Coordinates of C-alpha atoms in Angstrom, one line a residue:
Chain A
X23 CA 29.9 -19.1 -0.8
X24 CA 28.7 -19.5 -4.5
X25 CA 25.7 -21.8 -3.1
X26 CA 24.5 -18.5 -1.1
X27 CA 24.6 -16.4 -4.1
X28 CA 22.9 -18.4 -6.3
X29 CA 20.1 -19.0 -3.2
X30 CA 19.8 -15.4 -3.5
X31 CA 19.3 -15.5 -7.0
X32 CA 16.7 -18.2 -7.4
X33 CA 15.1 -16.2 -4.2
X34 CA 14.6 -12.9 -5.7
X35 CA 13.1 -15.2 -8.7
X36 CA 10.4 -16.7 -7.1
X37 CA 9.2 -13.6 -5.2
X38 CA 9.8 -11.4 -8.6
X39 CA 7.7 -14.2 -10.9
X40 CA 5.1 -15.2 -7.9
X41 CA 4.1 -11.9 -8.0
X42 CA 1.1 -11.5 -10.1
X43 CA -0.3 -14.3 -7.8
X44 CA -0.1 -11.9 -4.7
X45 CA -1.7 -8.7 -6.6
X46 CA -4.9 -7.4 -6.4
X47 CA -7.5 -9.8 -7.8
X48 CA -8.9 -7.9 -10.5
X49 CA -5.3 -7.0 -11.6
X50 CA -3.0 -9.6 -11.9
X51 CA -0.5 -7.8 -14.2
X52 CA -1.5 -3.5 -13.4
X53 CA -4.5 -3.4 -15.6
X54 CA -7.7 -4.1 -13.9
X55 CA -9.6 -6.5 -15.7
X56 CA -13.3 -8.0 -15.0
X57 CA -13.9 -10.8 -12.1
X58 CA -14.2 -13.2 -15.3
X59 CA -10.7 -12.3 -16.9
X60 CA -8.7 -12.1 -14.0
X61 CA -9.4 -15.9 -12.9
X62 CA -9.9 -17.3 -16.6
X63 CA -7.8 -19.9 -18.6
X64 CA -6.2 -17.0 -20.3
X65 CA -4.4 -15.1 -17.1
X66 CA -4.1 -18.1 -15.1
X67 CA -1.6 -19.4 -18.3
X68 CA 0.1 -15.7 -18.1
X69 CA 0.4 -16.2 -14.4
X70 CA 2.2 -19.9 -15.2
X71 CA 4.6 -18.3 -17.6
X72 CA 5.0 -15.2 -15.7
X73 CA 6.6 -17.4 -12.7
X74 CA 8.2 -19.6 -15.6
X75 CA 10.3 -17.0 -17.2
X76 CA 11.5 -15.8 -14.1
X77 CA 12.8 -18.8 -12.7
X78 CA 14.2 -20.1 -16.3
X79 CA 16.0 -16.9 -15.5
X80 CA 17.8 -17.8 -12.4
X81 CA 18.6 -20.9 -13.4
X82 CA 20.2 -19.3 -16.5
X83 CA 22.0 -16.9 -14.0
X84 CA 22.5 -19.7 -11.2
X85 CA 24.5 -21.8 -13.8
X86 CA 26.4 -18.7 -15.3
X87 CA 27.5 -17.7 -11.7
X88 CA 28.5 -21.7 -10.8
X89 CA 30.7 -21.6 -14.2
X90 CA 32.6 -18.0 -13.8
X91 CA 33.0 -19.0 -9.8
X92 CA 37.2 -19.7 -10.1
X93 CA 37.8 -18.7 -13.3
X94 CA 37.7 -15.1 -12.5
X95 CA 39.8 -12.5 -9.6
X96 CA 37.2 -11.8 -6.9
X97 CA 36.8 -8.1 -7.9
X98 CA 36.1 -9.4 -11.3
X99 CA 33.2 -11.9 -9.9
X100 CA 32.1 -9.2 -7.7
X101 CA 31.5 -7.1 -10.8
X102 CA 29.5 -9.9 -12.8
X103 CA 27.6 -11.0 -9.8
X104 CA 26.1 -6.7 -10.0
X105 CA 25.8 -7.6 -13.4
X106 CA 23.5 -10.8 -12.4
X107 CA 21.4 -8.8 -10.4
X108 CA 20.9 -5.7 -12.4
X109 CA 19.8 -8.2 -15.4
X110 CA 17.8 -10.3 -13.5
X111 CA 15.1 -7.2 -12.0
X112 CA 15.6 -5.6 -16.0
X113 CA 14.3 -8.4 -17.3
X114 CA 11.5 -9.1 -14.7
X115 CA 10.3 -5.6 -15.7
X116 CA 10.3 -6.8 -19.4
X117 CA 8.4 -9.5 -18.8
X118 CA 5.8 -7.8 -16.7
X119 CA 5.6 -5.0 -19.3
X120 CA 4.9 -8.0 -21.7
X121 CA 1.8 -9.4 -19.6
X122 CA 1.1 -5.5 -18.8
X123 CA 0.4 -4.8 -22.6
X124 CA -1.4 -8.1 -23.2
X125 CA -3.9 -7.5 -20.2
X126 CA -4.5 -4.3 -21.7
X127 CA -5.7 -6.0 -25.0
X128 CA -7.7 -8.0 -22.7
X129 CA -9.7 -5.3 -21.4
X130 CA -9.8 -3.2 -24.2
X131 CA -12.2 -6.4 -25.5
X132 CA -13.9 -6.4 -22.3
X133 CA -14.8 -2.7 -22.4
X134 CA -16.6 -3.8 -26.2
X135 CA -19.6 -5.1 -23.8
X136 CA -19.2 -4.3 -19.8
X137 CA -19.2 -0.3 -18.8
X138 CA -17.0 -0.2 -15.7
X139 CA -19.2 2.1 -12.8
X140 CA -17.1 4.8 -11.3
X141 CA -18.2 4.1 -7.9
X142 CA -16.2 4.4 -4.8
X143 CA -16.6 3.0 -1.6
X144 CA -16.0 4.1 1.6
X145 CA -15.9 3.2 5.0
X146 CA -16.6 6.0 7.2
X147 CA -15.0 4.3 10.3
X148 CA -12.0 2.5 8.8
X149 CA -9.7 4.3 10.6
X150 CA -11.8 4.5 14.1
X151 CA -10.1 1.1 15.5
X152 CA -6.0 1.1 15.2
X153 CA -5.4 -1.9 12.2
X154 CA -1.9 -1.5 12.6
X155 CA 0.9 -1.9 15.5
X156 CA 1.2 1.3 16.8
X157 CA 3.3 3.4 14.8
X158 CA 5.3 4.5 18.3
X159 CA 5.6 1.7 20.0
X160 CA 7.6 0.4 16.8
X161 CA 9.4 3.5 16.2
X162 CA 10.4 3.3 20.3
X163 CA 11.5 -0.6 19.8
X164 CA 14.0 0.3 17.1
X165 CA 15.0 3.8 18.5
X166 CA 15.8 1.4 21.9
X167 CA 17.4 -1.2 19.7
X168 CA 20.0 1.5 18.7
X169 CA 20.4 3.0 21.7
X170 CA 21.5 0.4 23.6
X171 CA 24.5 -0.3 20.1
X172 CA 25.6 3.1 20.9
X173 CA 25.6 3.3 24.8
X174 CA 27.3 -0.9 24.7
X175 CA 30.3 0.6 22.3
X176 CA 30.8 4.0 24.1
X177 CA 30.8 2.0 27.4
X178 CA 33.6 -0.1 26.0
X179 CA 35.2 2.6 23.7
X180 CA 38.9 1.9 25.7
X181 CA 38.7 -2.0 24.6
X182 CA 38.0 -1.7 20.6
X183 CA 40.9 -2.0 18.3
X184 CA 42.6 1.0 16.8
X185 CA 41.6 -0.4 13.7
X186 CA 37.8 -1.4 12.6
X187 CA 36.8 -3.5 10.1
X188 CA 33.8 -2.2 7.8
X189 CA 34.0 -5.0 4.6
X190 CA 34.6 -8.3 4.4
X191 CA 35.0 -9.6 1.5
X192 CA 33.5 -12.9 -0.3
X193 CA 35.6 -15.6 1.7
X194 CA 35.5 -13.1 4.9
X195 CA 38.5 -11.5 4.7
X196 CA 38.3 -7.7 5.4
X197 CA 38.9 -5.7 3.0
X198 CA 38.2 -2.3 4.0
X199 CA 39.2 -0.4 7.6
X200 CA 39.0 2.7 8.9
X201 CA 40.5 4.6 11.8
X202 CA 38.8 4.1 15.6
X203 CA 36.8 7.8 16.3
X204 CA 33.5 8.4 17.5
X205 CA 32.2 9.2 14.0
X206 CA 33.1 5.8 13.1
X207 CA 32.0 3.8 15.9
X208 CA 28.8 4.9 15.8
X209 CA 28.3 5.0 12.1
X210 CA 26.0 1.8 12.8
X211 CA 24.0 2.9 15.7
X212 CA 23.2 5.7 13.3
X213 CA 22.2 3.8 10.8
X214 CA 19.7 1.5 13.0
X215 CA 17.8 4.8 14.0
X216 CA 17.8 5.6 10.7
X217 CA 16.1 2.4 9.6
X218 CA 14.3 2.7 13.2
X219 CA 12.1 6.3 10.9
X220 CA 12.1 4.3 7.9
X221 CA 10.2 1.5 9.3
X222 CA 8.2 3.7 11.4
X223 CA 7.2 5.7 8.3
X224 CA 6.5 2.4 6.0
X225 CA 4.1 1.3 9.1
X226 CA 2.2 4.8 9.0
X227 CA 1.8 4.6 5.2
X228 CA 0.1 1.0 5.5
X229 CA -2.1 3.0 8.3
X230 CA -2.8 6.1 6.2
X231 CA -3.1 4.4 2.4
X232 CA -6.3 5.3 0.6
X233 CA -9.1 2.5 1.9
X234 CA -9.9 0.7 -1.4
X235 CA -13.3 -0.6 -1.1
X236 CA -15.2 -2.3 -3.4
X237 CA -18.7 -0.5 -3.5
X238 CA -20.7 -3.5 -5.0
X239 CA -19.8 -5.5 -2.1
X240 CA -18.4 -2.7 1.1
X241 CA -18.2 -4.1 4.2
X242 CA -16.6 -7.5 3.1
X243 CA -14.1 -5.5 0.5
X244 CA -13.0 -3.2 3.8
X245 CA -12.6 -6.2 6.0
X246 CA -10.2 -7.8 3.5
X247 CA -7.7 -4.5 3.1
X248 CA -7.5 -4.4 6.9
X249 CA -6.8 -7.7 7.9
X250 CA -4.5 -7.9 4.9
X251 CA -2.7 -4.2 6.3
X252 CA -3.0 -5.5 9.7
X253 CA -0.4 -8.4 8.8
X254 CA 1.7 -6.2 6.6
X255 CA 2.1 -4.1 9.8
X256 CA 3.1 -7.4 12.1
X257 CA 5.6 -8.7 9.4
X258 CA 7.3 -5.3 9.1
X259 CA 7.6 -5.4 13.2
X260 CA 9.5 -8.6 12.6
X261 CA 11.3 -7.9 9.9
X262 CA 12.6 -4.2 11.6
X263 CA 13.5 -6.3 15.2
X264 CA 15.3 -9.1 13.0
X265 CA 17.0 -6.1 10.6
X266 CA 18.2 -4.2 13.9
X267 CA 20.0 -7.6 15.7
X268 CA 21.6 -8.1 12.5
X269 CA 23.1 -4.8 12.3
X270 CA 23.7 -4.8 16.4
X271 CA 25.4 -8.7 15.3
X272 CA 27.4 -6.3 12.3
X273 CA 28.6 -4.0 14.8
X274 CA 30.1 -6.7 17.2
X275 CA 32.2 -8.4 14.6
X276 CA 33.3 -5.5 13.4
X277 CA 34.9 -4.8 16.7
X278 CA 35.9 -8.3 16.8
X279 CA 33.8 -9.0 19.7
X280 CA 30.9 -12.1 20.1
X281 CA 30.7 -13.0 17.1
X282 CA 32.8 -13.8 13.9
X283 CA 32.0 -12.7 10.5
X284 CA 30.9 -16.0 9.0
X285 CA 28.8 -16.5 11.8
X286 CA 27.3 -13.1 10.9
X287 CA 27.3 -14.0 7.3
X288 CA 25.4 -17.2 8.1
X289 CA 23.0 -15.0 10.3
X290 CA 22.5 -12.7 7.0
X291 CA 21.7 -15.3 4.6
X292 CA 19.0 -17.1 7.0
X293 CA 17.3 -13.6 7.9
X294 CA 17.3 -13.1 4.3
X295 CA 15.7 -16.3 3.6
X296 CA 13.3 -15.5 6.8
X297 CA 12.4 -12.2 5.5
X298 CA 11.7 -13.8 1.7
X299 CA 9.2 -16.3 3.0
X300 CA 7.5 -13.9 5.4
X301 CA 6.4 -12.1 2.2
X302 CA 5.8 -15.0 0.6
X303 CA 3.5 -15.9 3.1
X304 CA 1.2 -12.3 3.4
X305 CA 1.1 -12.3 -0.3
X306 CA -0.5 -15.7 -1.0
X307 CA -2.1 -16.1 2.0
X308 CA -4.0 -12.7 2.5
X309 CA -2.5 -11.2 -1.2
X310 CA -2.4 -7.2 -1.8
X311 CA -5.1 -5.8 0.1
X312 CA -6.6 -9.0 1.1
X313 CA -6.8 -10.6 -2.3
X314 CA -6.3 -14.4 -1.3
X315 CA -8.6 -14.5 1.7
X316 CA -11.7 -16.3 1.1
X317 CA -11.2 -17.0 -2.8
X318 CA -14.1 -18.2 -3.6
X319 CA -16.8 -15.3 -2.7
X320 CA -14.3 -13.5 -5.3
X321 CA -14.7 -16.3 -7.9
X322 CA -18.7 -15.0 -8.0
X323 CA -17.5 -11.7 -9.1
X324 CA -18.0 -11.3 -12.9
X325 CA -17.2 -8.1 -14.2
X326 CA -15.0 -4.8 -13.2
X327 CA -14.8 -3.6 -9.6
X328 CA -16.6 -0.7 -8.7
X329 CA -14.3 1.9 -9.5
X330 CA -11.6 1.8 -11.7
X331 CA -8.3 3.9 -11.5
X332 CA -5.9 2.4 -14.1
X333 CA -5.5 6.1 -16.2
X334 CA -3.6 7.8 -13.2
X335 CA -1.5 4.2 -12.9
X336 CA 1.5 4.6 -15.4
X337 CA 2.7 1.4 -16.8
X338 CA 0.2 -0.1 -13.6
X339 CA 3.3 1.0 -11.3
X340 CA 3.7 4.1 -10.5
X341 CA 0.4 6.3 -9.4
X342 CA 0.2 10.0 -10.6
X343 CA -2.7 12.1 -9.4
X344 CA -2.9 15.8 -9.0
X345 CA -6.3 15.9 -7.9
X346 CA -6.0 13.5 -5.0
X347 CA -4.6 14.9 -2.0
X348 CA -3.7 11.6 -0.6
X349 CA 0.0 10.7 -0.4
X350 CA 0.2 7.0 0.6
X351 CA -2.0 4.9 -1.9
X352 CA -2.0 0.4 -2.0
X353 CA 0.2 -0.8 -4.8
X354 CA -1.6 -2.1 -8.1
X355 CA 0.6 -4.4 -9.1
X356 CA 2.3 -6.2 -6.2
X357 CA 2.3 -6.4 -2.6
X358 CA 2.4 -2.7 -0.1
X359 CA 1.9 0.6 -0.4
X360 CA 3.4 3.6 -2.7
X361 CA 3.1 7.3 -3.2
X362 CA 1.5 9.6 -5.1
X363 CA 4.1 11.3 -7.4
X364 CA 2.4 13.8 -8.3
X365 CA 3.5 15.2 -4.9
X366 CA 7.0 17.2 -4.7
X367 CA 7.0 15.4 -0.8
X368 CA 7.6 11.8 -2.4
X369 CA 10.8 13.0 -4.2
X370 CA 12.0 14.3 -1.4
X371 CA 11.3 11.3 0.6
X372 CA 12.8 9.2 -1.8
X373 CA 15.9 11.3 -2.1
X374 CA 16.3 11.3 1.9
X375 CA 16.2 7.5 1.6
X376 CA 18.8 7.3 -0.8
X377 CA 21.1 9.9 0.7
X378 CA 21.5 9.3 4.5
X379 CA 22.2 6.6 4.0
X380 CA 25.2 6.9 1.8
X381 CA 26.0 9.9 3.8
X382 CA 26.1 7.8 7.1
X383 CA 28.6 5.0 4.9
X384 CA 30.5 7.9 4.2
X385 CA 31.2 8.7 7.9
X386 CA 31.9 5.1 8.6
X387 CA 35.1 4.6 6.0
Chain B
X21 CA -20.9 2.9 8.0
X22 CA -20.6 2.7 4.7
X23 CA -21.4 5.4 1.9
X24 CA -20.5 5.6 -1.8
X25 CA -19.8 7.9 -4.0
X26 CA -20.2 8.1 -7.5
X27 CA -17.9 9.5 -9.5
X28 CA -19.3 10.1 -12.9
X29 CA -23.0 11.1 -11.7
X30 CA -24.5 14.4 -12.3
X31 CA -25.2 14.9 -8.7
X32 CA -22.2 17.4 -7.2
X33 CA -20.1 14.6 -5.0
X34 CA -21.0 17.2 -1.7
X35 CA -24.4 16.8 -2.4
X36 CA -23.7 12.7 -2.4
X37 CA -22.1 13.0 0.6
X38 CA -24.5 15.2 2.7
X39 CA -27.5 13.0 2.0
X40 CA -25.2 9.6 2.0
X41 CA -24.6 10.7 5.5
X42 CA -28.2 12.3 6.7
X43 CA -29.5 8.6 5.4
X44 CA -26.9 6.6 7.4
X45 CA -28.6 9.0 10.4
X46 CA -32.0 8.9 9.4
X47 CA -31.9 4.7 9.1
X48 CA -29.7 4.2 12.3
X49 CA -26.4 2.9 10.5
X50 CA -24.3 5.5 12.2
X51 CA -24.8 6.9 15.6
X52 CA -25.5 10.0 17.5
X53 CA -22.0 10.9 19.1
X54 CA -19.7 9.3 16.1
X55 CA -16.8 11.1 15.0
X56 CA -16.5 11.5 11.0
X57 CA -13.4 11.1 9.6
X58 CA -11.1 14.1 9.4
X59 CA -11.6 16.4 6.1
X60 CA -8.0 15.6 5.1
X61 CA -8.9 11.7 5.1
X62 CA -11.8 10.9 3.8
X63 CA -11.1 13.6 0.7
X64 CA -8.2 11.6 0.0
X65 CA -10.2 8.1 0.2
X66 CA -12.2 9.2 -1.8
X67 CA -9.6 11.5 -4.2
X68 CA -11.2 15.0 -4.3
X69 CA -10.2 18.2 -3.2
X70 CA -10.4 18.8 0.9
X71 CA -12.5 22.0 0.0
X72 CA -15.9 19.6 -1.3
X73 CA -15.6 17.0 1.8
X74 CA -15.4 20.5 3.8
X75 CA -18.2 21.8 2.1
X76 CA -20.4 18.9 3.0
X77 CA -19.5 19.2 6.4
X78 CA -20.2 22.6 7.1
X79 CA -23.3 22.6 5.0
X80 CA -24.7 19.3 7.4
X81 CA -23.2 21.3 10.7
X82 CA -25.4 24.5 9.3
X83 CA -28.1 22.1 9.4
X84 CA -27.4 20.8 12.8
X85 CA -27.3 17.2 11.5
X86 CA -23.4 17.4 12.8
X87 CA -21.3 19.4 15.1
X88 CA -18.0 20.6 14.5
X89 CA -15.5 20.4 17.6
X90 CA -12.3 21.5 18.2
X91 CA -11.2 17.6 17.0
X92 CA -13.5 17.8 13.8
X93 CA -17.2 16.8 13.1
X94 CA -19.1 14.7 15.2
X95 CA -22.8 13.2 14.4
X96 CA -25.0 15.4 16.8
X97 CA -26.4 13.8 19.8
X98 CA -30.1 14.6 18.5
X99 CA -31.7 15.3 15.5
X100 CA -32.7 19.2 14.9
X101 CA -35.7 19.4 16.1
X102 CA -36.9 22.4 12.9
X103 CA -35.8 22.9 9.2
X104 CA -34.4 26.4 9.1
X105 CA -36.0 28.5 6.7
X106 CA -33.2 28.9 3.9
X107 CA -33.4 24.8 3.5
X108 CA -37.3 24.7 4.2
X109 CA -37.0 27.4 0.9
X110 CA -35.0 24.7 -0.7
X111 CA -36.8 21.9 0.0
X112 CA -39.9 23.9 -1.6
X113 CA -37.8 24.2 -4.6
X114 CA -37.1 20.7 -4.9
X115 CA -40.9 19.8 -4.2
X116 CA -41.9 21.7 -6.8
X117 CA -39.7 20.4 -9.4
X118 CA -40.8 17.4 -8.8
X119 CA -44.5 18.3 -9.1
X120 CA -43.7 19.6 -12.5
X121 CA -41.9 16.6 -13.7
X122 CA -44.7 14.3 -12.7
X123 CA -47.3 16.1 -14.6
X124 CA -45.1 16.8 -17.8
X125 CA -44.1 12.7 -18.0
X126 CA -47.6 12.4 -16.4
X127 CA -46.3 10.3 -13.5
X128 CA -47.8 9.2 -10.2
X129 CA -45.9 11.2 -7.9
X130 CA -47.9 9.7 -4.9
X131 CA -46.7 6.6 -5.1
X132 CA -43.1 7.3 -6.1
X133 CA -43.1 8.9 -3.0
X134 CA -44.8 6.4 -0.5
X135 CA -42.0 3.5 -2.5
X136 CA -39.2 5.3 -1.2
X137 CA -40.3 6.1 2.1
X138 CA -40.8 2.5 2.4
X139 CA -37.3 1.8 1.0
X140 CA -35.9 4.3 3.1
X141 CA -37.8 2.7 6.2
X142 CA -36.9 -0.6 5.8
X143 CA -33.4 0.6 5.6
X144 CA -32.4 -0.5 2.3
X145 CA -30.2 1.8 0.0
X146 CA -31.5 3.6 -2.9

């Protein structure tokens, strides 16, 4: 069990410190810095260390974890493995507010002789051909998906136990149960057309986001953010179809049907590996909005990109406009898409993520 | 086709837009029939208010350089055949301070003029 925790761990590492190596190519660390910064000797050693600190990190955490494993109560290691986590994506943020401040410095010194242009580029028919899977047929898939949970356990409603398991714990042995109704049953289907909207929504946004085209050099920057949003697209298809077995495999075992719960366990822990190196692979093969395709007609770029947006960017993570009235803009720093919060709709979006589903949990025990 | 905008010139960003798009007509890059993008989208590509991307369309579907349809604005199938007076007025305007420029600075207007026509012809941008 330990060896899958500490997987996770050094996991979540790689993706958290490879990072900077899947952003946009002009900002590596939320600042956007000039063609000649962003590939010198200077960011490529931030980039190193970057991905160094996080996995001396998990390491540090891996061992911790292997050392407390036996000497404390399983509630206990529950408790410091939260601990692990939370400390491990606090002090990722500190180190990427580290390289954050530095590659302001950097283009502070820049600024002394280039003048960024505040040009923006636009391609008037970037949204005339589809780029992504179609939003419905994916929403339809998952909406399916959970249908046919809820129709398999209502059909066979007579032959589940009184008694349903909803946690296992650590070594698989369930620790929390709740009383057979139809609120309960169907807690999961509910929760697989929940994530059936949320995937559906996350493939609109990487439809709708802002086009971000390089004006100096159009038709190739546009070609890069679609092919880069029409992958994003695929790999959220696969990830939704994987996430949606995985909770129809959740649902069997607990009704102690087809399959046990380490088999389910074992299931987790590969998807999660799956779904790790699938983002791997988009971010440094085609990078945020196309990034790492076709390197080297980037390396001939020398100083800021057409149009620079860094002052409605707060700490290069979070994107706060009034004037724009687009919602769904490409993330500076790091791979996907995020909103504009200077829109009341994003908090309530986020809020409705948060909520149903602790409100549908809450119906389940 | 592809237009740009720029952000920090003196030239209102409808203005940019209206002859970004009449050029795209004029050299053949986008053609009779196409649909422009809705209002709502290509304000928030490019990050301004709806009201300035609606502006430049209704002033180019004044002009009959577009139409607007029940689905949004369209390139028109043919070019308009006269300048209304109102823009005819304008373009008057326009000419004439350009004539005064040239003789305060004492430049060859002539020639300007026959460069970018040439530019314009052999569909290069500006």
């Amino acid at each position: 069990m330990i060896i899958y925790l500490i997987g996770t761990t050094v996991l979540i590492g790689i993706i958290l410190g490879a990072t900077p190596y899947m952003s946009q190519y002009h900002v590596p660390f939320g600042v956007t810095l000039t063609g000649h910064d962003a590939r010198g000797e200077t960011v490529r050693k931030w980039k190193k260390a970057h991905f160094l600190y996080h996995m001396s990190l998990a390491a540090f955490l891996s061992l911790l974890l292997w050392l407390v494993q036996g000497k404390a109560t399983e509630e206990q290691f529950g408790i410091i493995y939260t601990g692990v986590v939370f400390f491990q994506f606090m002090l990722s943020f500190i180190f990427y507010i580290h390289f954050y401040n530095q590659s302001k410095k950097l283009k502070e010194k820049a600024l002394i002789t280039t003048k960024p242009e505040q040009r923006i580029g636009i391609d008037l028919a970037f949204r005339q051909e589809p780029f992504t899977f179609s939003t419905s047929y994916l929403v339809t898939i998952n909406v399916l998906l959970a249908l046919i949970t809820a129709g398999v356990t209502l059909l066979n409603y007579e032959r589940i136990p009184e008694v349903i398991v909803t946690q296992w714990d650590i070594s698989m042995t369930p620790t929390t149960m709740t009383d057979k109704n139809y609120m309960s049953v169907l807690a999961i289907p509910m929760m697989q057309l929940f994530i059936g909207i949320i995937m559906g929504i996350s493939n609109y946004s990487i439809q709708q986001a802002k086009q971000r085209v390089d004006a100096r050099k159009a038709p190739e920057s546009a070609k890069r953010d679609k092919r880069f949003r029409k992958q994003s697209s695929l790999m959220l298809v696969a990830i939704s179809i994987g996430t949606q077995l995985l909770l129809m495999g959740t649902q069997s075992a607990s009704m102690q049907a087809f399959i046990s719960p380490e088999a389910l366990m074992v299931l987790s822990l590969l998807f999660f590996v799956f779904v790790i190196g699938l983002v791997l692979w988009l971010g440094l093969r085609y990078g945020q909005g196309g990034s790492n395709i076709d390197t080297e007609a980037l390396a001939e770029e020398e100083g800021f990109p057409s149009y620079d947006d860094d002052q409605y960017w707060k700490l290069g993570m979070f994107y706060y406009n009034k004037e724009d009235p687009a919602f769904w803009v490409e993330k500076k720093m790091g791979l996907g898409v995020t909103f504009n919060m200077a829109k009341w709709q994003g908090w309530a979006f986020l809020v409705g993520v948060i909520l149903i589903p602790l409100v549908i949990v809450y119906l389940m025990i | 086709m592809f237009i740009t905008i720029d952000m920090e010139s003196t030239i209102p960003i409808y203005t940019q837009l209206v002859y970004q798009i009449k050029e795209g007509v004029l050299q053949g890059n986008i053609q009779p029939g196409t649909a422009l993008p809705s209002v709502r989208s290509l304000a928030s590509d490019i990050g301004i208010n709806l009201h300035t991307v609606n502006k430049a369309y209704k002033l180019l579907a004044e002009e009959g350089i577009v139409v607007q349809e029940k689905k949004g604005f369209r390139i028109a199938n043919a070019l308009p055949m006269k300048m209304s007076d109102p823009s005819l007025a304008l373009l008057k305007i326009k000419i004439k301070e350009m004539v005064i420029d040239s003789q305060i600075y004492g430049l060859d207007l002539d020639s300007l003029i026959q460069d970018t026509t040439k530019t314009i012809q052999r569909g290069e941008r500006l």
